[in-house]
XYZ file of C-alpha atoms in Angstrom:
713
model
C 0.000 0.000 0.000
C 2.864 2.374 0.730
C 3.789 2.265 -2.956
C 0.433 3.718 -3.976
C 0.603 6.518 -1.378
C 4.237 7.489 -1.286
C 5.624 5.568 -4.236
C 6.496 8.719 -6.169
C 9.838 8.756 -4.405
C 10.672 5.342 -5.946
C 10.756 6.639 -9.508
C 14.199 7.339 -10.834
C 13.763 10.985 -11.829
C 11.012 12.274 -9.522
C 13.330 13.280 -6.628
C 15.393 15.432 -9.004
C 12.204 16.883 -10.504
C 10.968 17.801 -7.022
C 14.231 19.597 -6.241
C 14.174 21.520 -9.531
C 10.525 22.437 -8.948
C 11.235 24.057 -5.583
C 14.307 25.852 -6.915
C 12.157 27.404 -9.655
C 9.399 28.304 -7.172
C 11.862 30.067 -4.864
C 13.410 31.895 -7.801
C 10.004 33.164 -8.915
C 8.562 33.983 -5.490
C 11.707 35.250 -3.757
C 11.250 38.888 -4.875
C 7.647 38.831 -3.648
C 8.695 37.518 -0.234
C 10.968 40.529 0.132
C 7.928 42.830 -0.014
C 6.425 41.513 3.237
C 7.418 44.628 5.198
C 5.818 46.877 2.578
C 2.336 45.340 2.973
C 2.242 45.460 6.779
C -0.386 47.604 8.521
C 0.927 48.371 11.988
C -1.253 51.341 13.006
C -3.472 50.445 15.971
C -6.623 51.755 14.277
C -6.176 49.194 11.478
C -6.461 46.372 14.010
C -9.940 47.330 15.210
C -13.231 45.790 14.085
C -15.411 48.086 11.982
C -18.125 47.907 14.654
C -15.941 49.537 17.344
C -17.020 53.056 18.330
C -13.488 54.415 17.964
C -13.356 53.009 14.400
C -16.597 54.822 13.552
C -15.169 57.987 15.122
C -12.038 57.710 12.977
C -14.119 57.380 9.837
C -16.386 60.303 10.763
C -13.368 62.475 11.662
C -12.023 62.143 8.121
C -14.376 65.008 7.251
C -12.321 67.337 9.465
C -8.782 66.077 8.930
C -6.865 63.512 6.932
C -7.039 59.955 8.322
C -3.259 59.950 8.004
C -2.827 62.895 10.394
C -0.711 61.976 13.410
C 0.416 64.564 15.982
C 3.942 64.735 17.325
C 4.212 66.293 20.782
C 7.529 68.007 21.523
C 8.041 68.594 25.242
C 10.876 70.643 26.761
C 11.927 70.495 30.411
C 14.437 72.343 32.598
C 14.928 71.676 36.301
C 14.484 74.920 38.160
C 12.197 76.464 35.571
C 12.080 77.494 31.911
C 14.343 80.439 31.077
C 13.614 83.208 28.512
C 16.270 81.719 26.248
C 14.447 78.368 26.428
C 11.174 79.976 25.362
C 12.939 81.761 22.488
C 14.514 78.497 21.316
C 11.153 76.694 21.477
C 9.485 79.503 19.499
C 12.201 79.207 16.863
C 11.629 75.431 16.748
C 7.878 75.950 16.327
C 8.562 78.261 13.376
C 10.828 75.582 11.862
C 8.190 72.891 12.364
C 5.617 75.141 10.667
C 7.702 75.020 7.474
C 7.591 71.212 7.183
C 6.184 69.769 3.957
C 4.400 67.004 5.864
C 2.461 69.405 8.124
C -1.317 68.832 8.373
C -2.689 71.869 10.207
C -1.211 74.559 12.409
C 1.594 74.073 14.901
C 0.320 74.744 18.440
C 2.639 76.233 21.057
C 4.994 76.534 22.728
C 2.583 76.164 25.666
C 4.143 76.675 29.136
C 3.173 74.383 32.001
C 1.561 75.819 35.135
C 4.646 75.003 37.215
C 6.870 76.877 34.742
C 9.258 73.942 34.247
C 8.127 72.623 30.837
C 6.955 73.681 27.379
C 4.822 71.803 24.875
C 4.545 72.066 21.084
C 2.022 70.034 19.081
C 3.034 69.338 15.473
C 0.216 67.821 13.350
C 1.839 65.614 10.705
C 0.528 63.824 7.640
C 2.909 60.995 6.803
C 0.662 59.324 4.243
C -0.753 55.806 4.215
C 2.706 54.377 5.015
C 3.183 56.739 7.945
C 4.103 54.046 10.475
C 7.215 53.116 8.512
C 8.139 56.763 7.858
C 7.671 57.849 11.485
C 11.207 57.008 12.767
C 12.982 59.264 10.254
C 10.476 62.095 10.688
C 10.659 61.960 14.469
C 14.467 61.834 14.364
C 14.402 65.027 12.286
C 12.073 66.771 14.755
C 14.168 65.536 17.673
C 17.338 66.928 16.088
C 15.707 70.364 15.753
C 14.441 70.284 19.346
C 17.821 69.200 20.739
C 19.554 72.243 19.290
C 18.671 74.444 22.256
C 20.369 76.016 25.299
C 22.437 73.759 27.555
C 20.374 72.108 30.267
C 17.123 72.156 28.283
C 15.961 68.603 27.611
C 13.631 67.821 24.717
C 11.583 64.730 23.887
C 9.243 63.819 21.029
C 6.222 61.874 22.212
C 2.516 61.657 21.432
C 1.119 59.319 18.749
C 3.943 60.120 16.295
C 6.667 59.501 18.876
C 5.082 56.232 19.962
C 4.690 55.120 16.329
C 8.353 55.915 15.681
C 9.548 53.867 18.644
C 7.301 50.929 17.731
C 8.405 51.051 14.093
C 12.048 51.184 15.172
C 11.533 47.959 17.118
C 10.263 46.189 14.001
C 12.848 47.709 11.685
C 15.041 44.896 10.442
C 13.068 42.450 12.576
C 12.578 39.962 9.734
C 16.298 39.462 9.171
C 17.019 39.464 12.904
C 14.429 36.803 13.651
C 15.403 34.769 10.601
C 19.065 34.677 11.619
C 18.239 33.964 15.252
C 15.742 31.210 14.421
C 18.106 29.632 11.882
C 20.936 29.795 14.414
C 18.891 28.109 17.140
C 17.674 25.409 14.758
C 21.213 24.801 13.480
C 22.658 24.357 16.967
C 19.869 22.020 18.066
C 20.063 19.963 14.860
C 23.827 19.617 15.247
C 23.258 18.376 18.787
C 20.468 16.032 17.661
C 22.072 14.542 14.554
C 25.744 14.955 15.529
C 26.424 15.237 11.825
C 28.308 18.101 10.182
C 26.111 17.916 7.057
C 22.642 16.528 7.790
C 21.454 19.648 9.652
C 21.717 21.648 6.423
C 18.793 19.849 4.769
C 16.062 20.799 7.312
C 17.413 24.363 7.509
C 17.452 24.752 3.713
C 13.963 23.252 3.503
C 12.666 25.579 6.244
C 14.159 28.543 4.376
C 12.364 27.498 1.189
C 9.081 27.073 3.087
C 9.430 30.509 4.688
C 10.145 32.194 1.350
C 7.101 30.598 -0.267
C 4.887 31.378 2.730
C 5.945 35.035 2.799
C 5.282 35.376 -0.934
C 1.786 33.871 -0.598
C 1.039 36.206 2.319
C 2.172 39.222 0.251
C -0.095 38.164 -2.644
C -3.092 37.800 -0.322
C -2.341 41.116 1.388
C -2.263 42.875 -1.981
C -5.190 41.169 -3.663
C -7.406 39.627 -0.946
C -7.361 42.291 1.803
C -5.429 40.077 4.231
C -4.278 42.182 7.190
C -0.608 41.646 7.996
C 1.297 43.408 10.755
C 4.745 43.138 12.280
C 3.404 40.802 14.939
C 2.017 38.196 12.535
C 5.044 38.494 10.224
C 7.369 37.773 13.157
C 5.302 34.808 14.323
C 5.290 33.462 10.743
C 9.097 33.273 10.738
C 9.236 31.500 14.090
C 6.353 29.158 13.264
C 7.717 28.011 9.900
C 11.184 27.327 11.281
C 9.884 25.707 14.470
C 7.028 23.582 13.149
C 8.741 22.895 9.813
C 11.859 21.593 11.520
C 9.655 19.458 13.771
C 8.145 17.773 10.717
C 11.637 17.300 9.285
C 12.860 15.670 12.502
C 9.981 13.206 12.516
C 10.419 12.268 8.872
C 14.201 11.907 9.118
C 13.862 9.767 12.250
C 11.442 7.410 10.535
C 13.620 7.356 7.395
C 16.668 6.447 9.482
C 14.624 3.679 11.111
C 13.545 2.303 7.740
C 17.106 2.465 6.337
C 17.973 -0.245 8.883
C 15.160 -2.395 7.467
C 15.510 -1.769 3.721
C 18.519 -1.984 1.463
C 17.069 0.509 -1.042
C 16.996 4.070 0.256
C 14.083 4.880 -2.097
C 12.095 2.009 -0.628
C 13.047 3.164 2.880
C 11.816 6.676 2.137
C 8.598 5.382 0.580
C 7.832 3.422 3.757
C 8.836 6.381 5.936
C 6.523 8.699 3.992
C 3.708 6.177 4.150
C 3.996 5.594 7.885
C 5.102 9.006 9.179
C 3.446 11.120 6.480
C -0.173 10.708 7.666
C 0.764 11.689 11.229
C 2.733 14.707 9.998
C -0.105 15.761 7.688
C -2.683 15.289 10.459
C -0.554 17.314 12.853
C -0.042 20.099 10.346
C -3.733 20.119 9.448
C -4.637 20.371 13.131
C -2.354 23.365 13.603
C -3.517 25.050 10.391
C -7.220 24.573 11.132
C -6.670 25.658 14.727
C -5.014 28.826 13.465
C -7.868 29.442 11.041
C -10.203 29.560 14.045
C -8.680 33.010 14.584
C -10.852 34.130 11.665
C -13.653 34.265 14.234
C -11.895 37.175 15.944
C -13.249 40.715 15.954
C -9.724 42.126 16.157
C -8.479 42.572 12.606
C -4.877 41.882 13.633
C -5.842 38.618 15.363
C -8.059 37.612 12.458
C -5.197 38.274 10.046
C -2.787 36.098 12.047
C -4.954 33.011 11.428
C -4.435 32.772 7.638
C -0.815 33.953 7.920
C 0.039 31.173 10.391
C -1.971 28.571 8.452
C -0.152 29.482 5.235
C 3.172 29.012 7.024
C 2.179 25.567 8.300
C 0.855 24.385 4.918
C 3.986 25.588 3.118
C 6.140 23.894 5.740
C 4.246 20.641 5.263
C 4.497 20.783 1.481
C 8.245 21.401 1.504
C 9.102 18.899 4.233
C 7.124 16.114 2.538
C 8.511 16.711 -0.972
C 11.760 18.666 -1.103
C 13.316 17.163 2.034
C 12.637 13.513 1.032
C 14.004 14.228 -2.439
C 17.204 15.726 -1.031
C 17.684 12.818 1.362
C 17.200 10.198 -1.359
C 19.408 11.941 -3.906
C 22.269 12.476 -1.448
C 22.185 8.931 -0.054
C 23.089 7.381 3.292
C 26.398 9.246 3.662
C 24.466 12.371 4.669
C 24.092 10.787 8.145
C 27.885 10.560 8.626
C 29.409 9.716 11.046
C 26.367 7.744 12.341
C 25.377 6.147 9.042
C 22.436 3.674 9.331
C 23.131 0.425 7.489
C 20.780 -2.316 6.441
C 20.037 -4.727 9.328
C 21.650 -2.520 11.983
C 19.943 -2.984 15.398
C 17.448 -0.324 16.491
C 19.024 1.684 19.358
C 15.628 2.779 20.692
C 15.014 -0.660 22.236
C 17.553 0.095 24.954
C 17.377 3.892 24.924
C 16.346 6.415 27.554
C 12.672 6.431 26.669
C 12.399 2.656 26.672
C 13.666 2.754 30.258
C 11.251 5.553 31.173
C 8.367 3.503 29.791
C 9.344 0.438 31.817
C 9.454 2.498 35.018
C 6.056 4.070 34.319
C 4.612 0.595 33.632
C 5.268 -0.444 37.255
C 2.567 1.896 38.616
C 0.908 3.836 35.779
C -2.100 5.034 37.793
C 0.067 6.493 40.524
C 2.179 8.230 37.858
C -0.682 9.894 35.983
C -2.555 10.934 39.124
C 0.578 12.474 40.666
C 1.549 14.218 37.429
C -1.963 15.601 36.978
C -2.011 16.964 40.531
C 1.328 18.719 40.040
C 0.127 20.287 36.780
C -3.151 21.343 38.393
C -1.279 23.024 41.254
C 0.939 24.838 38.744
C -2.224 26.026 36.970
C -3.244 27.976 40.072
C -0.690 30.596 39.084
C -3.231 31.775 36.489
C -4.804 33.827 39.286
C -1.615 35.932 39.235
C -2.067 36.727 35.535
C -2.920 40.361 34.837
C -4.142 40.284 31.223
C -5.733 43.732 31.211
C -3.319 45.282 28.735
C -0.013 47.126 28.837
C 0.525 50.858 28.852
C 2.998 52.390 26.423
C 5.626 52.515 29.168
C 4.985 48.900 30.184
C 5.039 47.589 26.595
C 8.790 48.174 26.076
C 11.611 46.314 27.789
C 13.646 49.526 27.734
C 12.598 53.176 28.028
C 12.369 54.800 24.570
C 12.212 58.575 24.128
C 8.448 58.632 23.617
C 7.958 57.032 27.032
C 10.346 59.501 28.655
C 8.468 62.352 26.993
C 5.135 60.964 28.131
C 6.386 60.945 31.720
C 7.452 64.595 31.411
C 4.037 65.505 29.988
C 2.234 63.697 32.794
C 4.392 65.468 35.409
C 3.868 69.017 34.138
C 0.669 68.939 32.025
C -2.721 67.189 32.177
C -2.116 63.473 31.635
C -3.852 63.346 28.254
C -1.940 66.225 26.693
C -0.992 65.312 23.125
C -3.515 62.459 22.910
C -6.889 64.257 22.938
C -10.284 62.643 23.350
C -12.289 63.167 20.163
C -16.073 63.569 20.305
C -18.369 63.798 17.275
C -22.067 64.556 17.436
C -24.856 65.884 15.279
C -24.701 69.683 14.737
C -28.082 70.096 16.485
C -26.857 68.608 19.776
C -23.303 69.986 19.598
C -23.701 72.604 22.344
C -25.307 70.158 24.781
C -22.719 67.492 23.952
C -19.894 69.973 24.522
C -21.348 70.977 27.894
C -21.585 67.328 28.983
C -18.101 66.657 27.611
C -16.580 69.574 29.547
C -18.485 68.711 32.744
C -16.998 65.207 32.863
C -14.791 64.735 35.946
C -11.881 63.219 34.007
C -11.587 66.008 31.422
C -9.199 68.899 32.127
C -11.133 72.152 32.843
C -11.393 74.456 29.870
C -9.764 71.970 27.486
C -12.777 71.166 25.303
C -12.624 72.985 21.963
C -15.518 74.776 20.289
C -17.462 72.478 17.929
C -16.450 72.538 14.273
C -19.343 71.669 11.976
C -18.946 69.975 8.610
C -21.936 68.307 6.970
C -23.647 65.882 9.368
C -21.016 66.053 12.112
C -19.765 68.430 14.786
C -16.184 67.809 15.936
C -14.561 68.687 19.273
C -11.557 67.633 21.334
C -10.767 67.537 25.042
C -7.814 66.617 27.241
C -7.821 63.837 29.825
C -6.611 64.553 33.344
C -5.152 61.044 33.572
C -2.409 59.558 31.427
C -3.961 58.395 28.142
C -3.169 54.686 28.597
C -4.085 54.396 32.287
C -7.033 52.592 33.855
C -8.408 55.958 34.969
C -8.393 57.154 31.346
C -10.222 54.032 30.167
C -12.818 54.466 32.926
C -13.324 58.081 31.816
C -13.939 57.003 28.186
C -16.572 54.490 29.291
C -18.213 57.060 31.583
C -18.168 59.726 28.875
C -19.747 57.382 26.335
C -22.515 56.566 28.793
C -23.157 60.253 29.619
C -23.209 61.310 25.963
C -25.658 58.566 25.001
C -28.267 60.369 27.107
C -27.640 63.615 25.188
C -27.088 62.278 21.653
C -27.372 58.498 21.088
C -25.409 58.888 17.842
C -22.459 60.703 19.473
C -19.073 59.002 19.039
C -16.090 59.042 21.402
C -12.707 58.368 19.775
C -9.030 59.191 20.080
C -6.061 57.005 20.989
C -7.356 56.140 24.477
C -10.693 55.042 23.033
C -8.882 52.991 20.379
C -6.878 51.148 23.043
C -9.983 50.549 25.148
C -11.865 49.105 22.181
C -8.890 46.856 21.404
C -9.057 45.464 24.942
C -12.820 44.917 24.713
C -12.564 43.138 21.348
C -9.681 40.975 22.580
C -11.662 39.855 25.632
C -14.563 38.865 23.376
C -12.201 36.953 21.067
C -10.877 34.955 24.018
C -14.394 33.837 24.928
C -15.290 32.777 21.378
C -12.111 31.339 19.881
C -10.814 29.199 22.745
C -13.908 26.906 22.766
C -13.875 26.807 18.949
C -10.256 25.584 18.879
C -11.051 22.874 21.442
C -13.990 21.589 19.395
C -11.981 21.568 16.146
C -9.025 19.753 17.705
C -11.328 17.195 19.328
C -13.095 16.415 16.045
C -9.795 16.026 14.179
C -8.466 13.649 16.828
C -11.634 11.558 16.678
C -11.304 11.185 12.912
C -7.577 10.456 13.062
C -7.627 7.956 15.934
C -11.074 6.522 15.083
C -12.020 6.694 18.741
C -13.783 8.862 21.307
C -12.053 8.114 24.602
C -8.467 8.733 23.456
C -9.238 12.152 21.893
C -11.055 13.299 25.035
C -8.180 12.194 27.243
C -5.561 13.741 24.960
C -7.432 17.045 24.804
C -7.723 17.095 28.586
C -3.956 16.586 28.942
C -3.205 19.407 26.513
C -5.566 21.791 28.324
C -3.970 20.826 31.631
C -0.552 21.449 30.115
C -1.728 24.864 28.865
C -3.044 25.760 32.315
C 0.222 24.795 33.979
C 2.291 26.709 31.410
C 0.133 29.814 31.808
C 0.203 29.556 35.596
C 3.972 29.230 35.804
C 4.418 31.987 33.234
C 2.200 34.341 35.243
C 4.306 33.752 38.357
C 7.554 34.258 36.446
C 6.297 37.458 34.795
C 5.266 38.947 38.116
C 7.968 37.753 40.489
C 11.030 37.203 38.267
C 10.761 39.483 35.224
C 8.747 42.140 37.095
C 6.396 42.734 34.167
C 3.376 44.906 34.951
C 0.975 42.552 33.163
C 0.220 41.095 29.757
C -1.609 42.158 26.644
C -5.296 41.235 26.526
C -4.645 38.927 23.559
C -1.855 37.047 25.375
C -3.990 34.176 26.797
C -5.586 33.557 23.388
C -2.288 33.482 21.489
C -0.636 31.187 24.032
C -3.686 28.914 24.052
C -3.834 28.585 20.268
C -0.116 27.916 19.957
C 0.142 25.468 22.856
C -3.043 23.538 22.122
C -2.505 23.370 18.359
C 1.220 22.662 18.582
C 0.954 20.593 21.763
C -1.571 18.252 20.202
C 1.042 17.691 17.481
C 3.202 15.670 19.813
C 0.270 13.626 21.034
C -0.632 12.873 17.421
C 2.941 11.771 16.679
C 2.949 9.532 19.727
C -0.584 8.147 19.502
C -0.508 7.319 15.795
C 2.614 5.257 16.484
C 0.963 3.696 19.556
C -2.060 2.797 17.447
C 0.164 1.347 14.743
C 1.870 -0.906 17.281
C -1.363 -1.638 19.205
C -2.758 -3.305 16.080
C 0.040 -5.869 16.455
C 0.704 -6.137 20.177
C -2.192 -4.547 22.049
C -2.425 -1.072 23.546
C -0.210 -1.479 26.597
C 2.692 -2.966 24.678
C 2.027 -0.509 21.871
C 2.288 2.377 24.336
C 5.781 1.322 25.422
C 6.930 0.644 21.866
C 5.517 3.982 20.709
C 7.260 5.869 23.523
C 10.584 4.120 22.882
C 10.394 4.731 19.135
C 9.235 8.341 19.211
C 10.527 9.639 22.546
C 13.871 10.886 21.327
C 12.664 12.553 18.142
C 9.647 14.181 19.788
C 11.856 15.552 22.542
C 14.242 16.931 19.932
C 11.289 18.440 18.054
C 10.069 20.060 21.260
C 13.490 21.532 21.955
C 13.621 22.988 18.430
C 10.128 24.510 18.665
C 10.795 25.889 22.150
C 14.122 27.321 21.004
C 12.615 29.086 18.013
C 9.807 30.640 20.061
C 12.315 31.708 22.701
C 13.959 33.772 19.948
C 10.995 36.173 20.260
C 12.504 37.191 23.587
C 15.332 38.936 21.723
C 12.894 41.692 20.665
C 12.582 44.717 23.004
C 8.826 44.314 23.437
C 7.233 42.804 26.545
C 4.466 41.106 24.539
C 6.939 39.139 22.412
C 9.082 38.266 25.433
C 5.995 36.928 27.220
C 4.737 34.947 24.209
C 8.223 33.525 23.630
C 8.663 32.411 27.241
C 5.159 30.996 27.712
C 5.135 28.990 24.464
C 8.722 27.762 24.906
C 8.049 26.658 28.488
C 4.714 25.106 27.527
C 6.237 23.125 24.656
C 9.002 21.777 26.889
C 6.458 20.876 29.567
C 4.341 19.115 26.981
C 7.150 17.096 25.405
C 9.105 16.210 28.547
C 6.256 15.649 31.025
C 2.775 15.559 29.521
C 3.440 13.513 26.392
C 6.156 11.226 27.744
C 4.892 10.648 31.284
C 1.215 11.569 31.608
C -0.065 10.262 28.260
C 2.028 7.083 28.460
C 0.775 6.392 31.995
C -2.816 6.912 30.860
C -2.294 4.577 27.898
C -0.955 1.909 30.228
C -3.736 2.342 32.788
C -6.733 2.728 30.461
C -5.364 0.185 27.982
C -7.539 -0.962 25.088
C -10.457 1.177 26.283
C -8.577 4.194 24.886
C -9.829 3.161 21.431
C -13.528 2.846 22.251
C -15.727 2.442 20.249
C -13.426 1.242 17.420
C -12.699 -2.502 16.971
C -9.208 -1.918 18.381
C -10.888 -1.326 21.733
C -11.692 -5.042 21.866
C -8.122 -6.259 21.254
C -6.919 -7.885 24.476
C -3.895 -6.381 26.237
C -0.962 -8.262 27.716
C 0.224 -7.111 31.135
C 3.547 -5.474 30.259
C 4.746 -5.676 33.849
C 4.640 -9.497 33.799
C 4.916 -10.212 30.079
C 7.714 -12.603 29.008
C 9.434 -10.240 26.583
C 10.694 -6.714 26.445
C 8.155 -5.124 24.060
C 10.670 -2.773 22.516
C 13.049 -5.604 21.665
C 10.151 -7.547 20.204
C 9.250 -4.551 18.062
C 12.710 -4.401 16.515
C 12.473 -7.934 15.182
C 8.843 -7.672 14.129
C 9.300 -4.276 12.520
C 12.028 -5.545 10.234
C 9.732 -8.234 8.856
C 6.193 -6.948 9.097
C 4.501 -4.807 6.508
C 2.136 -1.955 7.267
C -0.461 -2.919 9.888
C -3.978 -3.632 8.787
C -6.477 -0.883 9.651
């Protein structure tokens, strides 16, 4: 049967054709992949659902100013008070700013603070549709002008433009940085795993091809299918393709090496390897891809865009690892494994390896093992109560302290907290005066800060300044209170501005968590039922993955609070960690359980569990180390969100591969036995007690595996 499924590799010229095909594809799509940065939409307002009130406010405000207008706030500070020379220098700077070609309105200021120690200038800029990428150079130019003042006068550029510049600077060159870091981690781990000076090149080359193709497809969809791509999803794409793709390569190479000991022909060995490992790899990849596509249910545009981006990466990784990698291995021959070259009829080292020994120890008291392990994981899950997933302020979002954050602190110290990030209110012209009165009377709005209404068509536009810092809980509470108060005056009134945008992002993210997490669980459960042709095993496996997720999140929350001293996490953090850990974590259970099922057809479930663990333990552990290492690379970026995602996923993957899959699932297989496969016919196949059986099941598997063909279904 393997000839009909994977027999293409047996033909004389097909491996070479496959290699040439992928070389041509990379040559054609390579230039497109290089345009990934150009199609990214990193402005916060582009992440929001169209139904959000701040999104409606942005659209309505286009009547009064360009949607590409972004204010830069220049703040000056001198300890001991502003001097006349400081004011003169700031006035000269304001005149210089007023001559800028990218100005969108009038420069406001310099405005002195009440304590006389600071000045503020607001520079309304129009940087065009690609403003986020242009912001660093523009802000650097403004900063250079502001710095050219009297000694002792400090100047900072903050506000939306300053924050955009600092965020864009973080992502500048991020693709090459992550690519090099991920490739470096994968290379080191593959060298350690294979202990070959050459073999590691093939998975790395294949992962590079998969990433290039995936990036090109994403660019095409962004240009022609309105796919939203941002720096966050582009970064995760790089890590996911290298991590998951290398995992698939490890599993295929391990099975190929195993079959090379059983077959003299390397083409025949690869055909069997593809037939036996291919379905598990495809099922695992499909589970991850479909799980990622559940993100399409999100209201947040950025989260919804990540689903197809990640799924494209997984599918491209699968396609390359199941075609290009096998072709390269077959064409190059056995020597690629040097110095540990597998020869025909060599003994299988897994029969006496580490994981065979672990399985034998678990088999002595499987129920005690799985109960104890579950209790430990459940206790670790209690750390979730320490998780503060209410969002991060601008200051809390960076690992360092960029200039925009320093400037924001100066503004908050000397001016009303919302200076430079005004609250925008739009109402009908008929209710404008009443709306303005309610707006100004709000407790959280600075006295006298609300502007006179400007009327254009069906809308009246006004702005006000928050007393609190614009990304504080007090500011969010004020937006909610203001929206409620204005509804009584004008039900069609809209409250927008950067604070409202951030609040609506948090609200949409919380809704996405409630909808997508159950959807992913249902999808994964259904896929497992189809793959394993059972009900009990999928339910048990899903429960172990959820328990693993809870433990990973609980430990991560404790580490973030008490070790890294992070203020909290982004509202989307639990959802992202859940999707990655459940979708990727179930991968390892699929790899293990498909092998257990394969062996259970011959020997029964309990023996099959020990054989499956011995045969797959080493490669799955290596795969987990690779995936954890690639996600840990996200921690090299100076953003708290990426550091938290990288740590939580890396820790969760290691927990899943080293504890949950190897110990908990194996113990459950041994304790539940054939009932794992209910209601399939395999659930009626009698088990042999492995603790008292006459033979070592892993040794028996070596002999039987060399002679037996594929198991009957």
